[in-house]
Coordinates of C-alpha atoms in Angstrom, one line a residue:
X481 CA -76.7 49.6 -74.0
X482 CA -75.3 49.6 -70.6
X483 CA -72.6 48.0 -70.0
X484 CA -69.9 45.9 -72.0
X485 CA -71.7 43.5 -73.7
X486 CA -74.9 43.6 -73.0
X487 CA -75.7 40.2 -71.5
X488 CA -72.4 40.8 -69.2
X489 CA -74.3 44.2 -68.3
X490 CA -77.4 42.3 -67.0
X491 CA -75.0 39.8 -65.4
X492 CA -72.4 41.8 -63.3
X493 CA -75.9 44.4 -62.7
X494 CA -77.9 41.3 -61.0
X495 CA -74.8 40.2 -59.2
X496 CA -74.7 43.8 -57.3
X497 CA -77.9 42.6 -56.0
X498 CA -78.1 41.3 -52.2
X499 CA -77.9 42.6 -48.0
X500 CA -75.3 43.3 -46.0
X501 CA -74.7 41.9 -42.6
X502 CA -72.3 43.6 -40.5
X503 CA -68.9 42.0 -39.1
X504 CA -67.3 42.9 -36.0
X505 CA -65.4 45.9 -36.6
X506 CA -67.6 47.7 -38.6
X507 CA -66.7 45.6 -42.0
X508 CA -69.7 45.1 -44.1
X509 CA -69.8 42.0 -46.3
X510 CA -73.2 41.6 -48.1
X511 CA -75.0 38.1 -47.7
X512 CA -71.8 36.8 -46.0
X513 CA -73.0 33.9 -43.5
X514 CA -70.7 32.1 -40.5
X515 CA -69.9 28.7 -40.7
X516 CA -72.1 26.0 -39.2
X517 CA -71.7 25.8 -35.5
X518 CA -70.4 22.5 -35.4
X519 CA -67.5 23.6 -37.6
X520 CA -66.5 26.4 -36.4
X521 CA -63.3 24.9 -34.8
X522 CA -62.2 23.3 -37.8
X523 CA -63.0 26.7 -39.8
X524 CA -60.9 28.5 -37.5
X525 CA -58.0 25.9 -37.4
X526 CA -57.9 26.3 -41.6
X527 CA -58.0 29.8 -40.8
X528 CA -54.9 30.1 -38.0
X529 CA -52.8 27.9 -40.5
X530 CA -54.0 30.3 -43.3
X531 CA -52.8 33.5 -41.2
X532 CA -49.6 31.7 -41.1
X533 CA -48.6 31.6 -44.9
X534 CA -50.5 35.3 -45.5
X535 CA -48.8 37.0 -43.3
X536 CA -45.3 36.6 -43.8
X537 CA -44.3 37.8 -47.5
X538 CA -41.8 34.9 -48.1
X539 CA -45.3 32.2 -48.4
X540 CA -47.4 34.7 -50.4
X541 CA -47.3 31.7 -53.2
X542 CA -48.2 28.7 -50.2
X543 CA -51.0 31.1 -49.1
X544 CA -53.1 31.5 -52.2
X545 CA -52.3 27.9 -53.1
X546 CA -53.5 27.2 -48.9
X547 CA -56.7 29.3 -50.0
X548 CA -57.6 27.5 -53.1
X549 CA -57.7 24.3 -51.6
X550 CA -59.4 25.1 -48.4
X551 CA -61.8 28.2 -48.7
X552 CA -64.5 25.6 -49.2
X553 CA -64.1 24.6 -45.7
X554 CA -64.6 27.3 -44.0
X555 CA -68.2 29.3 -45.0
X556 CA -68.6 32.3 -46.8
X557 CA -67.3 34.6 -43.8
X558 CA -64.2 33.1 -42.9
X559 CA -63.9 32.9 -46.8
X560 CA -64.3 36.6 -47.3
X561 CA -61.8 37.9 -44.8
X562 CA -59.5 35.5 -46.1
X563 CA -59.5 36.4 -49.5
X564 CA -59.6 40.3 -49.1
X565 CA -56.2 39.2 -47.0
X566 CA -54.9 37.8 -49.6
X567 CA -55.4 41.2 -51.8
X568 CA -53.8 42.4 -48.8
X569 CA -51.0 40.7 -49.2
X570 CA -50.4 40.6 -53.0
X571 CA -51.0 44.3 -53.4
X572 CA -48.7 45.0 -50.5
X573 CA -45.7 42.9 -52.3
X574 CA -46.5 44.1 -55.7
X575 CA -43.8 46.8 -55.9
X576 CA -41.1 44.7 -53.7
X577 CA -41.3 41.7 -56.6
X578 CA -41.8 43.9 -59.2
X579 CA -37.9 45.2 -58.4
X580 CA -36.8 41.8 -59.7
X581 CA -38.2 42.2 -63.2
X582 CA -36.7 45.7 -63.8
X583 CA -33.2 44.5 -64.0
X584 CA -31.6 44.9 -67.4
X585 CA -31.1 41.2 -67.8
X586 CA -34.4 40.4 -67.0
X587 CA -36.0 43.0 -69.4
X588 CA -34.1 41.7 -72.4
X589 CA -34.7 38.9 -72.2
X590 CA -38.8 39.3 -72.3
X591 CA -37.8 41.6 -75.5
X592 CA -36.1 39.4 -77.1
X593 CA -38.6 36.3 -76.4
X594 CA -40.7 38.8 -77.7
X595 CA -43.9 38.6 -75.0
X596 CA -46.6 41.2 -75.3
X597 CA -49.7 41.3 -73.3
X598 CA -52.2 38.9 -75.2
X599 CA -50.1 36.0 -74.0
X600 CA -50.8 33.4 -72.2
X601 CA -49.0 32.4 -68.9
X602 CA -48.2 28.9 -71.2
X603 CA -46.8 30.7 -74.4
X604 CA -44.6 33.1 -71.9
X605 CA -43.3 30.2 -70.6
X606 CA -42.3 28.4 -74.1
X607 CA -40.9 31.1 -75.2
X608 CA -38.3 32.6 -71.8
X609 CA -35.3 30.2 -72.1
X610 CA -33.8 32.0 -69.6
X611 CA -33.5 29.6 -66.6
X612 CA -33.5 32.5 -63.7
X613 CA -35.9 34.8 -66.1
X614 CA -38.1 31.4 -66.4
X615 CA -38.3 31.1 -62.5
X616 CA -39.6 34.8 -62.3
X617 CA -42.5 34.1 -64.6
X618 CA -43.6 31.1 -62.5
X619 CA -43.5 33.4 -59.5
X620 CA -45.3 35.7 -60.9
X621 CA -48.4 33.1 -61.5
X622 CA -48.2 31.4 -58.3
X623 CA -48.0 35.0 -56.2
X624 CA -51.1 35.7 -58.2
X625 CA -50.1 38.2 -60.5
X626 CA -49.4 38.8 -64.3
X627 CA -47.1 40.1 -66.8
X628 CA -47.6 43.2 -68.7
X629 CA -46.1 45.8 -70.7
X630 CA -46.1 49.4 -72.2
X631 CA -43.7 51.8 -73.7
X632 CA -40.9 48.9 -73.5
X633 CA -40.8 48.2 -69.8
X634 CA -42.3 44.7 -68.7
X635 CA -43.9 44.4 -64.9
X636 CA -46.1 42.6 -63.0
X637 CA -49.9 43.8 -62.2
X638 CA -52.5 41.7 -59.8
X639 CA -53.7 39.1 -61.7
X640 CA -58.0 39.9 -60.7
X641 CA -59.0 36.7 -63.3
X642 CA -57.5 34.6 -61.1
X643 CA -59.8 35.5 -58.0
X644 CA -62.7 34.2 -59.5
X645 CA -62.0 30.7 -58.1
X646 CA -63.1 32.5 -54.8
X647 CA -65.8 33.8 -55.9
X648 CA -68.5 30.6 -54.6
X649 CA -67.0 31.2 -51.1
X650 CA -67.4 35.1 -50.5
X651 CA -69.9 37.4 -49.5
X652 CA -72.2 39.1 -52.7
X653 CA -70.8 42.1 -52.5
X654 CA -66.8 41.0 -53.0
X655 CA -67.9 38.4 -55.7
X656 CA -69.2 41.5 -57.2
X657 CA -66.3 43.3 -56.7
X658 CA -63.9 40.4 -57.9
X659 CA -65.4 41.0 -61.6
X660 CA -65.2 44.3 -61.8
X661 CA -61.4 44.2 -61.2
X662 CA -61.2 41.5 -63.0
X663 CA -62.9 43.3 -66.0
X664 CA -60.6 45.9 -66.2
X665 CA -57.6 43.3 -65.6
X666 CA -58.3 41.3 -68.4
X667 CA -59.0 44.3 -70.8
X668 CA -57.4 47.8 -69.6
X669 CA -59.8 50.6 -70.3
X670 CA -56.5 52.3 -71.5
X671 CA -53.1 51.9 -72.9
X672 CA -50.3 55.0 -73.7
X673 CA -53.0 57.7 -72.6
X674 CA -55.4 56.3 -75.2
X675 CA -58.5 54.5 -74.5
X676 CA -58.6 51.0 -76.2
X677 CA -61.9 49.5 -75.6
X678 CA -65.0 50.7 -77.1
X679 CA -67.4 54.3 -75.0
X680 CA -69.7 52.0 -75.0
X681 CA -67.6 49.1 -72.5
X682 CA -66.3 52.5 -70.8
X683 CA -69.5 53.9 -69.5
X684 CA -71.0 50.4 -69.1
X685 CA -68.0 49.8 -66.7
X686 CA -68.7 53.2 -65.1
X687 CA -72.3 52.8 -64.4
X688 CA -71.6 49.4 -63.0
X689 CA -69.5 50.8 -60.6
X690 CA -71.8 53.0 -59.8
X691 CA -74.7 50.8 -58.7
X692 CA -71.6 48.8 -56.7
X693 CA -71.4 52.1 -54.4
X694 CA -74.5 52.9 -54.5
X695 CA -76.2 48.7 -53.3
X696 CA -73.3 48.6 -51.0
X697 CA -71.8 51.7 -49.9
X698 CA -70.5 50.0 -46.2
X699 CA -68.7 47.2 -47.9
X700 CA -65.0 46.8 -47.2
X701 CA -64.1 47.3 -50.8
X702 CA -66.5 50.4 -52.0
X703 CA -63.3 52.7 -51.5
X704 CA -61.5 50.9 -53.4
X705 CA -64.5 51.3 -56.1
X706 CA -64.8 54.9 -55.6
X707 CA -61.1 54.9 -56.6
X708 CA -61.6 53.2 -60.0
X709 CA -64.3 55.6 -60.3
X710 CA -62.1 58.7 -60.3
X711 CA -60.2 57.6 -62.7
X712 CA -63.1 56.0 -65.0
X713 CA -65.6 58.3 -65.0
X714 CA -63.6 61.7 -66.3
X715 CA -62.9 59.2 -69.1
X716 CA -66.5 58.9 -70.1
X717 CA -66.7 62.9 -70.0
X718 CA -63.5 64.1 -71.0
X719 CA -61.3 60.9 -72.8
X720 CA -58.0 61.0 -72.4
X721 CA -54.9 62.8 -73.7
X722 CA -54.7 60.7 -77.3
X723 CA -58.4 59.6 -77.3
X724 CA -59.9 63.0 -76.8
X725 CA -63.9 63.1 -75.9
X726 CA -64.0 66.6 -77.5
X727 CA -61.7 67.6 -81.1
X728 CA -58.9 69.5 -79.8
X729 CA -59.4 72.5 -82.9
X730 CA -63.5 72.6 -83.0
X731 CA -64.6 71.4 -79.4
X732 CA -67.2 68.9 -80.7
X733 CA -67.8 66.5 -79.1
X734 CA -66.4 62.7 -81.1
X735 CA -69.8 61.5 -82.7
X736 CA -69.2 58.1 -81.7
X737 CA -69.2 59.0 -78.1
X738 CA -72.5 60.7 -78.3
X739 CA -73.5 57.8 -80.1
X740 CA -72.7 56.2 -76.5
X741 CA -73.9 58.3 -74.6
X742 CA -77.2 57.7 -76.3
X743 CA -77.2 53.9 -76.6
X744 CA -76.4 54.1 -72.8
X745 CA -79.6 55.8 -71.9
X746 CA -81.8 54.5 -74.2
X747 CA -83.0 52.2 -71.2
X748 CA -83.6 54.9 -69.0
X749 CA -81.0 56.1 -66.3
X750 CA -83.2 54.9 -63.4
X751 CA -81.0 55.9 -60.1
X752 CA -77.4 55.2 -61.6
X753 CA -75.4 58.0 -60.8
X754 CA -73.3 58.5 -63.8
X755 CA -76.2 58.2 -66.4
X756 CA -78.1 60.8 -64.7
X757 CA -74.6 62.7 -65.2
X758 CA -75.4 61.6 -68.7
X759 CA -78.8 62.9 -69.0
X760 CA -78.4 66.3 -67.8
X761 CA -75.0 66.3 -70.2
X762 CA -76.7 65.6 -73.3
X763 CA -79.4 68.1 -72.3
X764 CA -76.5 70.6 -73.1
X765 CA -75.0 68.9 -76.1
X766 CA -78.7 69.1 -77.6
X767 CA -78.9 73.2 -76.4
X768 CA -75.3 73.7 -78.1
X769 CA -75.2 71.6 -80.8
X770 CA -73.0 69.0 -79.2
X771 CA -70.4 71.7 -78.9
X772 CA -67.8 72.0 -75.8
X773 CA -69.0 75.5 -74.9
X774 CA -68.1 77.0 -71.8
X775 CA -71.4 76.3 -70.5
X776 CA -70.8 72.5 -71.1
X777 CA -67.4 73.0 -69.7
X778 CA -68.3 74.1 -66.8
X779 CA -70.4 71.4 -65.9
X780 CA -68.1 68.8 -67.1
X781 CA -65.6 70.6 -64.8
X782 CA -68.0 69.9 -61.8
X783 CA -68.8 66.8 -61.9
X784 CA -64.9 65.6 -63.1
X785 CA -64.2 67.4 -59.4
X786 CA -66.3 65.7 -57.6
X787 CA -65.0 62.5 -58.5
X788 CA -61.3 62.8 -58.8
X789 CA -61.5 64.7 -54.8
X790 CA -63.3 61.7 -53.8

């Protein structure tokens, strides 16, 4: 077992599949083609009127609503750029909305409606009475992000699910990189330092990454892979603070990860990265008994570095 589920695995492993063709300044999109000569002028007017509404924070909302209706107008490369703008422009305005939910007001009155993060944006909305609170949950849908909370305190995170619409109209390598976010979007690997989805979804979603960089490592979003890799891939080897890979007393290592780790490479690690991190890790376990020993450690140690100085 590979990935998540395993027909997901095969899924999100055949969409990493595809060439790149390179854009004017040096941005890669993979399989991204230019509109049909005879529309290029309407492409580009869609596009000017798009630039409009992206650019300026105040029409964040009119701009993804712009790009929904008209990204099928303009071929996949005027359709890529425009969507990894739209990122852009959402992650850029992330922490300036998110001010507006941390009031006190604000706060309690998402406690006392009682919303938790298996909501929809519907039941949020039926149950915030609040008219001004009620406002802020429909901006927070029609700038493209969601509601979420932990350890009492509700905010808004990018909303990844919702970036699937674009996915017809992009290049391979951003459709493939709009469901991996959106994996991890949906269903944190993590919650209160402890990991919350099975090892076996964890090193399925790091291995997945993994082929990203590897089948496109000049496309404008691999960085931004290589980030969710530092963070994902010392989980696989080490867990985290309250879902410990290794018993904090004996330094074995949790039996259902090895478990994992072996339903992971029962297919063979091929050229993935990480499970050939894998293999040569479970050659130790087997020399020492599955045991943390310094030994173990000190490859664990390596290959955590060379991820999280990425």
């Amino acid at each position: 077992m590979r990935t998540l589920p395993e027909t997901l695995a095969k899924t999100a492993r055949a969409v990493l599949l595809g060439t790149a063709l390179t854009l004017a300044g040096g941005t890669v999109f993979a399989g991204a083609q230019p509109v049909a000569a005879a529309s290029v002028s309407d492409a580009q007017a869609v596009y000017n009127q798009y630039r409009k509404y992206v650019s300026n924070p105040a029409s964040l909302a009119q701009a993804r609503k712009y790009l929904m209706n008209h990204i099928s107008k303009v071929g996949s490369w005027y359709g890529t750029v425009m969507t990894l703008q739209l990122e852009n422009a959402q992650k850029a305005g992330l922490e300036r909305f998110s001010e507006k939910l941390y009031t006190d007001a604000v706060q309690k009155a998402l406690m006392d409606a009682e919303i938790n993060n298996d909501m929809t944006y519907t039941e949020i909305l039926k149950r915030v009475t609040a008219p001004a609170v009620r406002k802020l949950m429909e901006e927070i849908w029609d700038k493209g992000y969601k509601l979420e909370s932990s350890e009492g305190m509700y905010y808004p995170v990018m909303h990844y699910e919702g970036f699937k619409v674009f996915k017809p109209y992009v290049s391979k390598d951003i459709a493939a990189y709009i469901d991996i976010m959106a994996t991890e979007s949906n269903k944190p690997s993590t919650f209160d330092a402890g990991i919350v989805i099975t090892w076996d979804e964890l090193i399925g979603r790091a291995a997945i990454m993994s082929d990203y960089v590897q089948d496109y490592p000049k496309s404008n979003r691999t960085a931004a892979i290589r980030n969710e890799m530092s963070y994902t891939v010392p989980l696989v080897l080490l867990g985290s603070d309250n879902t410990p890979a290794y018993d904090y007393d004996t330094n074995e290592l949790d039996p259902e990860l090895r478990l994992a780790y072996d339903h992971a490479l029962m297919e063979g690690a091929d050229d993935n990265k990480v499970l050939n991190i894998l293999v040569k890790l479970v050659t130790l376990l087997n020399t020492f008994g599955n045991q943390k020993t310094p030994a173990v450690e000190s490859y664990l140690d390596q290959v955590v570095k060379q991820y999280t100085e990425l």
